[in-house]
mmCIF file of C-alpha atoms and ligand atoms in Angstrom:
data_model
loop_
_atom_site.group_PDB
_atom_site.id
_atom_site.type_symbol
_atom_site.label_atom_id
_atom_site.label_comp_id
_atom_site.label_asym_id
_atom_site.label_seq_id
_atom_site.Cartn_x
_atom_site.Cartn_y
_atom_site.Cartn_z
ATOM 1 C CA UNK M 1362 49.995 -50.526 -10.374
ATOM 2 C CA UNK M 1363 48.138 -46.895 -10.424
ATOM 3 C CA UNK M 1364 50.366 -44.216 -9.087
ATOM 4 C CA UNK M 1365 51.041 -40.348 -10.004
ATOM 5 C CA UNK M 1366 54.741 -41.288 -9.656
ATOM 6 C CA UNK M 1367 56.346 -41.673 -13.279
ATOM 7 C CA UNK M 1368 60.070 -41.182 -12.768
ATOM 8 C CA UNK M 1369 62.118 -42.434 -9.827
ATOM 9 C CA UNK M 1370 65.831 -41.624 -9.206
ATOM 10 C CA UNK M 1371 68.002 -43.976 -7.384
ATOM 11 C CA UNK M 1372 71.392 -43.022 -5.649
ATOM 12 C CA UNK M 1373 73.968 -44.608 -3.064
ATOM 13 C CA UNK M 1374 75.391 -42.468 -0.363
ATOM 14 C CA UNK M 1375 77.653 -42.302 2.633
ATOM 15 C CA UNK M 1376 80.124 -45.326 3.266
ATOM 16 C CA UNK M 1377 79.689 -48.119 0.741
ATOM 17 C CA UNK M 1378 78.412 -51.553 1.493
ATOM 18 C CA UNK M 1379 78.892 -55.026 -0.472
ATOM 19 C CA UNK M 1380 75.218 -55.317 -2.061
ATOM 20 C CA UNK M 1381 74.628 -51.782 -2.744
ATOM 21 C CA UNK M 1382 74.957 -52.815 -6.710
ATOM 22 C CA UNK M 1383 72.193 -55.460 -6.060
ATOM 23 C CA UNK M 1384 69.918 -52.733 -4.532
ATOM 24 C CA UNK M 1385 70.494 -50.511 -7.509
ATOM 25 C CA UNK M 1386 69.683 -53.235 -9.987
ATOM 26 C CA UNK M 1387 66.602 -54.529 -8.021
ATOM 27 C CA UNK M 1388 65.467 -50.699 -7.602
ATOM 28 C CA UNK M 1389 65.885 -50.015 -11.531
ATOM 29 C CA UNK M 1390 64.529 -53.415 -12.724
ATOM 30 C CA UNK M 1391 61.475 -53.221 -10.564
ATOM 31 C CA UNK M 1392 60.723 -49.389 -11.872
ATOM 32 C CA UNK M 1393 60.926 -50.920 -15.611
ATOM 33 C CA UNK M 1394 58.665 -53.688 -14.879
ATOM 34 C CA UNK M 1395 56.091 -51.283 -13.532
ATOM 35 C CA UNK M 1396 56.436 -48.871 -16.711
ATOM 36 C CA UNK M 1397 58.306 -45.982 -14.544
ATOM 37 C CA UNK M 1398 61.201 -44.172 -15.959
ATOM 38 C CA UNK M 1399 64.435 -44.343 -13.902
ATOM 39 C CA UNK M 1400 67.478 -42.337 -13.470
ATOM 40 C CA UNK M 1401 70.563 -42.816 -11.483
ATOM 41 C CA UNK M 1402 72.339 -40.332 -9.625
ATOM 42 C CA UNK M 1403 76.284 -40.426 -9.819
ATOM 43 C CA UNK M 1404 78.056 -39.703 -6.532
ATOM 44 C CA UNK M 1405 75.063 -39.585 -3.891
ATOM 45 C CA UNK M 1406 73.837 -35.906 -2.752
ATOM 46 C CA UNK M 1407 76.790 -34.393 -4.418
ATOM 47 C CA UNK M 1408 75.716 -35.650 -7.857
ATOM 48 C CA UNK M 1409 72.382 -34.567 -6.991
ATOM 49 C CA UNK M 1410 73.329 -30.788 -6.643
ATOM 50 C CA UNK M 1411 76.335 -31.428 -9.526
ATOM 51 C CA UNK M 1412 73.436 -32.476 -11.872
ATOM 52 C CA UNK M 1413 74.960 -35.878 -12.536
ATOM 53 C CA UNK M 1414 71.570 -37.461 -13.227
ATOM 54 C CA UNK M 1415 71.085 -39.824 -16.127
ATOM 55 C CA UNK M 1416 68.491 -42.176 -17.317
ATOM 56 C CA UNK M 1417 69.231 -46.013 -16.710
ATOM 57 C CA UNK M 1418 67.834 -49.178 -18.224
ATOM 58 C CA UNK M 1419 67.753 -53.039 -17.436
ATOM 59 C CA UNK M 1420 70.720 -53.604 -19.229
ATOM 60 C CA UNK M 1421 72.782 -50.729 -17.562
ATOM 61 C CA UNK M 1422 72.620 -52.789 -14.400
ATOM 62 C CA UNK M 1423 73.525 -55.898 -16.088
ATOM 63 C CA UNK M 1424 76.550 -57.962 -14.757
ATOM 64 C CA UNK M 1425 76.771 -55.911 -11.455
ATOM 65 C CA UNK M 1426 75.063 -57.768 -9.103
ATOM 66 C CA UNK M 1427 78.474 -59.742 -8.017
ATOM 67 C CA UNK M 1428 80.451 -56.698 -7.614
ATOM 68 C CA UNK M 1429 81.263 -54.687 -4.265
ATOM 69 C CA UNK M 1430 81.413 -50.984 -4.156
ATOM 70 C CA UNK M 1431 78.597 -48.960 -6.069
ATOM 71 C CA UNK M 1432 78.480 -48.195 -9.826
ATOM 72 C CA UNK M 1433 76.468 -44.942 -8.944
ATOM 73 C CA UNK M 1434 79.831 -44.226 -6.897
ATOM 74 C CA UNK M 1435 78.913 -42.620 -3.127
ATOM 75 C CA UNK M 1436 79.902 -39.787 -1.114
ATOM 76 C CA UNK M 1437 79.631 -38.054 2.165
ATOM 77 C CA UNK M 1438 78.176 -34.563 0.754
ATOM 78 C CA UNK M 1439 78.659 -31.336 2.991
ATOM 79 C CA UNK M 1440 77.010 -29.000 0.499
ATOM 80 C CA UNK M 1441 73.522 -30.881 0.957
ATOM 81 C CA UNK M 1442 73.817 -30.138 4.665
ATOM 82 C CA UNK M 1443 73.190 -26.485 3.616
ATOM 83 C CA UNK M 1444 69.732 -25.130 2.401
ATOM 84 C CA UNK M 1445 71.432 -23.633 -0.655
ATOM 85 C CA UNK M 1446 72.672 -27.006 -1.772
ATOM 86 C CA UNK M 1447 69.567 -28.969 -1.296
ATOM 87 C CA UNK M 1448 67.963 -26.067 -3.388
ATOM 88 C CA UNK M 1449 70.107 -26.761 -6.157
ATOM 89 C CA UNK M 1450 69.565 -30.390 -5.831
ATOM 90 C CA UNK M 1451 65.679 -29.972 -5.913
ATOM 91 C CA UNK M 1452 65.898 -27.858 -9.165
ATOM 92 C CA UNK M 1453 68.031 -30.286 -10.540
ATOM 93 C CA UNK M 1454 65.584 -32.997 -10.209
ATOM 94 C CA UNK M 1455 62.740 -30.686 -11.288
ATOM 95 C CA UNK M 1456 64.559 -30.155 -14.304
ATOM 96 C CA UNK M 1457 64.709 -33.964 -15.154
ATOM 97 C CA UNK M 1458 60.863 -34.492 -14.074
ATOM 98 C CA UNK M 1459 61.834 -36.734 -11.204
ATOM 99 C CA UNK M 1460 58.872 -37.619 -8.672
ATOM 100 C CA UNK M 1461 60.328 -39.639 -6.225
ATOM 101 C CA UNK M 1462 63.870 -41.087 -4.847
ATOM 102 C CA UNK M 1463 65.025 -44.273 -3.627
ATOM 103 C CA UNK M 1464 68.145 -43.428 -1.434
ATOM 104 C CA UNK M 1465 70.664 -46.190 -0.292
ATOM 105 C CA UNK M 1466 72.689 -45.639 2.630
ATOM 106 C CA UNK M 1467 73.131 -45.441 6.439
ATOM 107 C CA UNK M 1468 71.909 -42.913 8.838
ATOM 108 C CA UNK M 1469 73.704 -39.558 7.435
ATOM 109 C CA UNK M 1470 71.760 -40.690 4.039
ATOM 110 C CA UNK M 1471 68.490 -41.281 5.870
ATOM 111 C CA UNK M 1472 69.266 -37.814 7.587
ATOM 112 C CA UNK M 1473 69.586 -35.832 4.501
ATOM 113 C CA UNK M 1474 66.744 -37.690 2.993
ATOM 114 C CA UNK M 1475 64.398 -36.745 5.853
ATOM 115 C CA UNK M 1476 65.368 -33.156 5.563
ATOM 116 C CA UNK M 1477 64.930 -33.127 1.806
ATOM 117 C CA UNK M 1478 61.479 -34.672 1.904
ATOM 118 C CA UNK M 1479 60.324 -32.490 4.813
ATOM 119 C CA UNK M 1480 61.699 -29.537 2.764
ATOM 120 C CA UNK M 1481 60.465 -30.125 -0.596
ATOM 121 C CA UNK M 1482 57.678 -32.772 -0.367
ATOM 122 C CA UNK M 1483 59.628 -35.122 -2.447
ATOM 123 C CA UNK M 1484 58.693 -38.858 -1.715
ATOM 124 C CA UNK M 1485 61.992 -40.803 -0.647
ATOM 125 C CA UNK M 1486 62.210 -44.383 0.703
ATOM 126 C CA UNK M 1487 65.551 -45.524 2.178
ATOM 127 C CA UNK M 1488 67.319 -48.804 1.715
ATOM 128 C CA UNK M 1489 69.544 -49.651 4.672
ATOM 129 C CA UNK M 1490 73.107 -49.725 3.072
ATOM 130 C CA UNK M 1491 75.719 -49.852 5.826
ATOM 131 C CA UNK M 1492 77.975 -52.722 6.984
ATOM 132 C CA UNK M 1493 77.585 -51.533 10.564
ATOM 133 C CA UNK M 1494 73.983 -52.875 10.997
ATOM 134 C CA UNK M 1495 73.368 -50.101 13.263
ATOM 135 C CA UNK M 1496 69.788 -48.735 11.591
ATOM 136 C CA UNK M 1497 66.455 -49.655 13.461
ATOM 137 C CA UNK M 1498 63.697 -51.047 11.255
ATOM 138 C CA UNK M 1499 65.425 -54.049 9.859
ATOM 139 C CA UNK M 1500 67.178 -57.074 11.387
ATOM 140 C CA UNK M 1501 70.042 -56.730 8.872
ATOM 141 C CA UNK M 1502 71.509 -53.968 6.568
ATOM 142 C CA UNK M 1503 72.966 -54.546 3.142
ATOM 143 C CA UNK M 1504 76.647 -55.228 3.358
ATOM 144 C CA UNK M 1505 76.661 -56.299 7.297
ATOM 145 C CA UNK M 1506 76.669 -60.047 6.235
ATOM 146 C CA UNK M 1507 79.580 -59.542 3.866
ATOM 147 C CA UNK M 1508 81.682 -57.437 5.908
ATOM 148 C CA UNK M 1509 81.527 -59.960 8.886
ATOM 149 C CA UNK M 1510 82.312 -62.836 6.467
ATOM 150 C CA UNK M 1511 85.093 -61.051 5.511
ATOM 151 C CA UNK M 1512 86.389 -60.198 9.186
ATOM 152 C CA UNK M 1513 85.547 -63.856 10.174
ATOM 153 C CA UNK M 1514 88.010 -65.151 7.304
ATOM 154 C CA UNK M 1515 90.976 -62.292 8.347
ATOM 155 C CA UNK M 1516 90.617 -63.608 11.982
ATOM 156 C CA UNK M 1517 91.008 -67.407 10.815
ATOM 157 C CA UNK M 1518 93.940 -66.211 9.094
ATOM 158 C CA UNK M 1519 95.531 -64.396 12.113
ATOM 159 C CA UNK M 1520 94.717 -67.488 14.061
ATOM 160 C CA UNK M 1521 96.981 -69.641 11.959
ATOM 161 C CA UNK M 1522 100.119 -67.089 12.341
ATOM 162 C CA UNK M 1523 98.898 -66.628 16.135
ATOM 163 C CA UNK M 1524 99.045 -70.189 16.778
ATOM 164 C CA UNK M 1525 102.442 -70.654 15.119
ATOM 165 C CA UNK M 1526 103.978 -68.048 17.377
ATOM 166 C CA UNK M 1527 101.907 -68.454 20.434
ATOM 167 C CA UNK M 1528 100.601 -64.686 20.067
ATOM 168 C CA UNK M 1529 98.009 -62.883 21.416
ATOM 169 C CA UNK M 1530 96.271 -60.734 18.585
ATOM 170 C CA UNK M 1531 93.739 -57.697 19.146
ATOM 171 C CA UNK M 1532 91.958 -57.603 15.857
ATOM 172 C CA UNK M 1533 90.183 -54.217 15.295
ATOM 173 C CA UNK M 1534 86.917 -54.369 13.186
ATOM 174 C CA UNK M 1535 84.683 -51.676 11.782
ATOM 175 C CA UNK M 1536 81.260 -50.602 13.335
ATOM 176 C CA UNK M 1537 81.494 -46.916 13.951
ATOM 177 C CA UNK M 1538 79.340 -46.678 16.924
ATOM 178 C CA UNK M 1539 78.217 -50.187 17.280
ATOM 179 C CA UNK M 1540 79.548 -53.613 18.214
ATOM 180 C CA UNK M 1541 77.325 -55.636 15.660
ATOM 181 C CA UNK M 1542 80.194 -56.772 13.289
ATOM 182 C CA UNK M 1543 82.661 -57.342 16.389
ATOM 183 C CA UNK M 1544 80.336 -59.430 18.354
ATOM 184 C CA UNK M 1545 79.093 -61.819 15.149
ATOM 185 C CA UNK M 1546 82.970 -62.007 13.881
ATOM 186 C CA UNK M 1547 84.123 -62.983 17.669
ATOM 187 C CA UNK M 1548 81.278 -65.532 17.841
ATOM 188 C CA UNK M 1549 82.037 -67.153 14.324
ATOM 189 C CA UNK M 1550 85.456 -66.796 14.562
ATOM 190 C CA UNK M 1551 85.945 -68.344 17.842
ATOM 191 C CA UNK M 1552 87.778 -65.273 19.558
ATOM 192 C CA UNK M 1553 88.426 -65.375 23.259
ATOM 193 C CA UNK M 1554 87.153 -62.184 23.865
ATOM 194 C CA UNK M 1555 85.418 -59.153 22.254
ATOM 195 C CA UNK M 1556 85.071 -55.593 23.058
ATOM 196 C CA UNK M 1557 82.041 -53.247 22.097
ATOM 197 C CA UNK M 1558 80.573 -49.980 22.593
ATOM 198 C CA UNK M 1559 77.549 -51.396 23.798
ATOM 199 C CA UNK M 1560 79.184 -52.976 26.920
ATOM 200 C CA UNK M 1561 81.441 -51.935 29.716
ATOM 201 C CA UNK M 1562 84.229 -53.568 32.089
ATOM 202 C CA UNK M 1563 84.833 -56.521 29.517
ATOM 203 C CA UNK M 1564 88.543 -55.796 30.136
ATOM 204 C CA UNK M 1565 88.337 -56.265 33.893
ATOM 205 C CA UNK M 1566 86.490 -59.480 33.564
ATOM 206 C CA UNK M 1567 88.834 -60.750 30.965
ATOM 207 C CA UNK M 1568 91.996 -60.311 33.033
ATOM 208 C CA UNK M 1569 90.510 -61.793 36.209
ATOM 209 C CA UNK M 1570 89.293 -64.761 33.962
ATOM 210 C CA UNK M 1571 92.650 -65.387 32.392
ATOM 211 C CA UNK M 1572 94.610 -64.833 35.616
ATOM 212 C CA UNK M 1573 92.595 -67.470 37.392
ATOM 213 C CA UNK M 1574 92.284 -69.883 34.305
ATOM 214 C CA UNK M 1575 94.689 -69.410 31.606
ATOM 215 C CA UNK M 1576 94.317 -71.568 28.843
ATOM 216 C CA UNK M 1577 96.738 -74.323 28.145
ATOM 217 C CA UNK M 1578 97.365 -72.983 24.606
ATOM 218 C CA UNK M 1579 99.270 -69.506 24.738
ATOM 219 C CA UNK M 1580 97.551 -67.586 21.801
ATOM 220 C CA UNK M 1581 94.430 -65.671 21.887
ATOM 221 C CA UNK M 1582 92.144 -63.602 19.540
ATOM 222 C CA UNK M 1583 90.283 -60.635 20.825
ATOM 223 C CA UNK M 1584 88.114 -58.725 18.504
ATOM 224 C CA UNK M 1585 87.591 -54.825 19.264
ATOM 225 C CA UNK M 1586 84.916 -52.761 17.709
ATOM 226 C CA UNK M 1587 86.485 -49.591 16.403
ATOM 227 C CA UNK M 1588 83.641 -47.588 18.040
ATOM 228 C CA UNK M 1589 84.790 -48.820 21.539
ATOM 229 C CA UNK M 1590 87.035 -45.780 21.548
ATOM 230 C CA UNK M 1591 89.647 -44.638 19.064
ATOM 231 C CA UNK M 1592 92.650 -46.504 19.265
ATOM 232 C CA UNK M 1593 91.139 -48.934 21.662
ATOM 233 C CA UNK M 1594 92.881 -52.080 20.130
ATOM 234 C CA UNK M 1595 96.589 -50.668 21.014
ATOM 235 C CA UNK M 1596 95.357 -49.631 24.389
ATOM 236 C CA UNK M 1597 93.822 -53.011 25.169
ATOM 237 C CA UNK M 1598 97.098 -54.857 23.797
ATOM 238 C CA UNK M 1599 99.271 -52.563 26.004
ATOM 239 C CA UNK M 1600 97.022 -53.038 29.122
ATOM 240 C CA UNK M 1601 97.044 -56.788 28.642
ATOM 241 C CA UNK M 1602 101.060 -57.048 28.156
ATOM 242 C CA UNK M 1603 101.383 -55.361 31.555
ATOM 243 C CA UNK M 1604 99.121 -58.076 33.070
ATOM 244 C CA UNK M 1605 100.877 -60.792 31.504
ATOM 245 C CA UNK M 1606 104.459 -59.723 30.576
ATOM 246 C CA UNK M 1607 105.116 -63.066 29.183
ATOM 247 C CA UNK M 1608 102.487 -62.596 26.602
ATOM 248 C CA UNK M 1609 103.549 -61.507 22.988
ATOM 249 C CA UNK M 1610 100.943 -59.334 21.765
ATOM 250 C CA UNK M 1611 99.981 -57.827 18.167
ATOM 251 C CA UNK M 1612 97.280 -55.600 17.124
ATOM 252 C CA UNK M 1613 95.673 -55.820 13.504
ATOM 253 C CA UNK M 1614 93.575 -53.213 12.398
ATOM 254 C CA UNK M 1615 91.257 -54.865 9.474
ATOM 255 C CA UNK M 1616 89.874 -51.441 7.985
ATOM 256 C CA UNK M 1617 88.452 -50.909 5.047
ATOM 257 C CA UNK M 1618 89.010 -54.428 3.581
ATOM 258 C CA UNK M 1619 85.620 -55.108 5.513
ATOM 259 C CA UNK M 1620 83.908 -52.424 2.972
ATOM 260 C CA UNK M 1621 84.756 -54.211 -0.088
ATOM 261 C CA UNK M 1622 84.574 -57.431 -1.967
ATOM 262 C CA UNK M 1623 82.066 -59.629 -3.435
ATOM 263 C CA UNK M 1624 78.500 -59.519 -1.661
ATOM 264 C CA UNK M 1625 77.775 -62.591 0.205
ATOM 265 C CA UNK M 1626 74.321 -64.502 -1.325
ATOM 266 C CA UNK M 1627 72.334 -63.011 1.699
ATOM 267 C CA UNK M 1628 73.164 -59.546 1.036
ATOM 268 C CA UNK M 1629 72.622 -59.756 -2.440
ATOM 269 C CA UNK M 1630 69.170 -61.296 -1.645
ATOM 270 C CA UNK M 1631 68.403 -58.737 1.018
ATOM 271 C CA UNK M 1632 69.314 -55.730 -1.376
ATOM 272 C CA UNK M 1633 67.440 -57.234 -4.077
ATOM 273 C CA UNK M 1634 64.328 -57.295 -1.849
ATOM 274 C CA UNK M 1635 64.784 -54.108 -0.308
ATOM 275 C CA UNK M 1636 65.263 -52.354 -3.833
ATOM 276 C CA UNK M 1637 62.333 -53.964 -5.423
ATOM 277 C CA UNK M 1638 59.976 -52.922 -2.337
ATOM 278 C CA UNK M 1639 61.331 -49.430 -1.793
ATOM 279 C CA UNK M 1640 60.089 -48.813 -5.685
ATOM 280 C CA UNK M 1641 56.841 -50.613 -4.631
ATOM 281 C CA UNK M 1642 56.361 -48.619 -1.552
ATOM 282 C CA UNK M 1643 56.512 -45.503 -3.431
ATOM 283 C CA UNK M 1644 54.219 -46.937 -6.297
ATOM 284 C CA UNK M 1645 51.717 -47.488 -3.044
ATOM 285 C CA UNK M 1646 52.084 -44.022 -1.776
ATOM 286 C CA UNK M 1647 54.593 -44.390 1.022
ATOM 287 C CA UNK M 1648 57.424 -41.924 1.562
ATOM 288 C CA UNK M 1649 59.812 -40.725 4.292
ATOM 289 C CA UNK M 1650 60.282 -44.261 5.558
ATOM 290 C CA UNK M 1651 62.958 -46.849 5.220
ATOM 291 C CA UNK M 1652 62.372 -50.256 4.026
ATOM 292 C CA UNK M 1653 63.438 -53.251 6.158
ATOM 293 C CA UNK M 1654 63.482 -56.862 6.837
ATOM 294 C CA UNK M 1655 62.146 -57.902 10.175
ATOM 295 C CA UNK M 1656 61.571 -61.642 10.746
ATOM 296 C CA UNK M 1657 61.717 -62.490 7.159
ATOM 297 C CA UNK M 1658 59.016 -59.489 6.325
ATOM 298 C CA UNK M 1659 59.190 -56.405 4.537
ATOM 299 C CA UNK M 1660 58.576 -53.581 6.891
ATOM 300 C CA UNK M 1661 58.824 -49.732 6.560
ATOM 301 C CA UNK M 1662 59.821 -47.358 9.607
ATOM 302 C CA UNK M 1663 59.903 -43.913 9.610
ATOM 303 C CA UNK M 1664 62.974 -42.141 9.091
ATOM 304 C CA UNK M 1665 63.372 -40.528 12.593
ATOM 305 C CA UNK M 1666 62.882 -44.271 14.527
ATOM 306 C CA UNK M 1667 65.357 -45.680 11.810
ATOM 307 C CA UNK M 1668 67.750 -43.321 12.677
ATOM 308 C CA UNK M 1669 67.281 -42.566 16.165
ATOM 309 C CA UNK M 1670 66.011 -45.730 17.344
ATOM 310 C CA UNK M 1671 69.170 -47.318 18.648
ATOM 311 C CA UNK M 1672 69.452 -50.874 17.010
ATOM 312 C CA UNK M 1673 70.606 -52.831 20.143
ATOM 313 C CA UNK M 1674 73.193 -55.920 19.993
ATOM 314 C CA UNK M 1675 71.512 -59.265 20.219
ATOM 315 C CA UNK M 1676 71.727 -59.875 23.781
ATOM 316 C CA UNK M 1677 71.526 -63.618 23.487
ATOM 317 C CA UNK M 1678 74.626 -63.801 21.282
ATOM 318 C CA UNK M 1679 76.306 -61.957 23.850
ATOM 319 C CA UNK M 1680 75.422 -64.012 26.677
ATOM 320 C CA UNK M 1681 76.201 -67.346 24.793
ATOM 321 C CA UNK M 1682 79.590 -65.818 23.518
ATOM 322 C CA UNK M 1683 80.374 -65.295 27.338
ATOM 323 C CA UNK M 1684 79.602 -68.989 28.051
ATOM 324 C CA UNK M 1685 81.730 -70.302 25.042
ATOM 325 C CA UNK M 1686 84.866 -68.124 26.025
ATOM 326 C CA UNK M 1687 84.460 -68.283 29.755
ATOM 327 C CA UNK M 1688 84.099 -72.139 30.372
HETATM 328 O O1 LIG T 1793 79.568 -46.638 8.219
HETATM 329 C C1 LIG T 1793 80.368 -47.626 7.761
HETATM 330 C C2 LIG T 1793 81.983 -47.309 8.016
HETATM 331 O O2 LIG T 1793 82.430 -48.184 7.294
HETATM 332 C C3 LIG T 1793 82.073 -47.360 9.486
HETATM 333 O O3 LIG T 1793 82.277 -48.813 10.109
HETATM 334 C C4 LIG T 1793 83.466 -46.565 9.497
HETATM 335 O O4 LIG T 1793 83.517 -46.096 10.881
HETATM 336 C C5 LIG T 1793 83.432 -45.135 8.854
HETATM 337 O O5 LIG T 1793 82.312 -45.825 7.696
HETATM 338 C C6 LIG T 1793 84.389 -45.330 7.801
HETATM 339 O O6 LIG T 1793 84.047 -44.113 6.932
HETATM 340 P P1 LIG T 1793 85.126 -43.555 5.845
HETATM 341 O O7 LIG T 1793 84.615 -43.888 4.691
HETATM 342 O O8 LIG T 1793 84.998 -42.088 6.003
HETATM 343 O O9 LIG T 1793 86.502 -43.808 6.191
#
């Protein structure tokens, strides 16, 4: 493949997501396959500013595909939001002769990449790495599948103790402004209800349903997206308790366990495809875009669209979940 690009650097940024290592591995090995020198930046944009930039080899990404976290570390950089910080970062890249970047992360990472490429003209391709699945331009983001499986595993365990004590649990899952993890985990975990920022009035519906047709069994699991308002799981548990004074309610916040752990096979495959196609995209002259998979096909989407084009929740899943929990 003939290209002006001879040196590519890869980094991970923002909240880590299981599968980021697989994406780094694919990026590095695809570069080497096409005869491109490849560098790793440790610590995201902060690492770029602090010149933590070093060459990588095929073996430096060996034995990492099965691990969560990211061997390149991650950060949310305040300094990179300043033009002074970005200037230092650019000078460091130039000093290593780096021609192009693969940025693995979420909307904050894409926002930084967009600004940087506009200011300095350096080609950047983004790979969607966030458990939240809240980026447009891809059906799924790296880490979403693993995080959802982790949440489902936790819900299964909570169900055992809920059943044993006839308790009602409100389980809070991650997803800063989005309900993708919550809806999918609720459906797969057989939860009795789900609360997500994309939908309103679920609580009133749930209460009227439970008042009219309370189940034989006394225990229930409700899944609450953290983005549905801070502390919402506690609020909902209190409100539920008031409507049903006989209920014994508990709240479990799953938190950062959803960010760690062995990536699922789906996440490893998705991440590998995205890393490889990010490099191919750069060599074909693409820039200022994010790579994604839509309907099983690789697609490239402008950063603006990937960041601001709201990724809707799957309406069919929402409707189906309603049918399964209200019959
Ligand atoms: O963006 C991924 C995410 O895990 C969100 O679901 C969550 O709100 C946030 O990151 C937590 O961020 P931090 O790493 O700052 O705790």
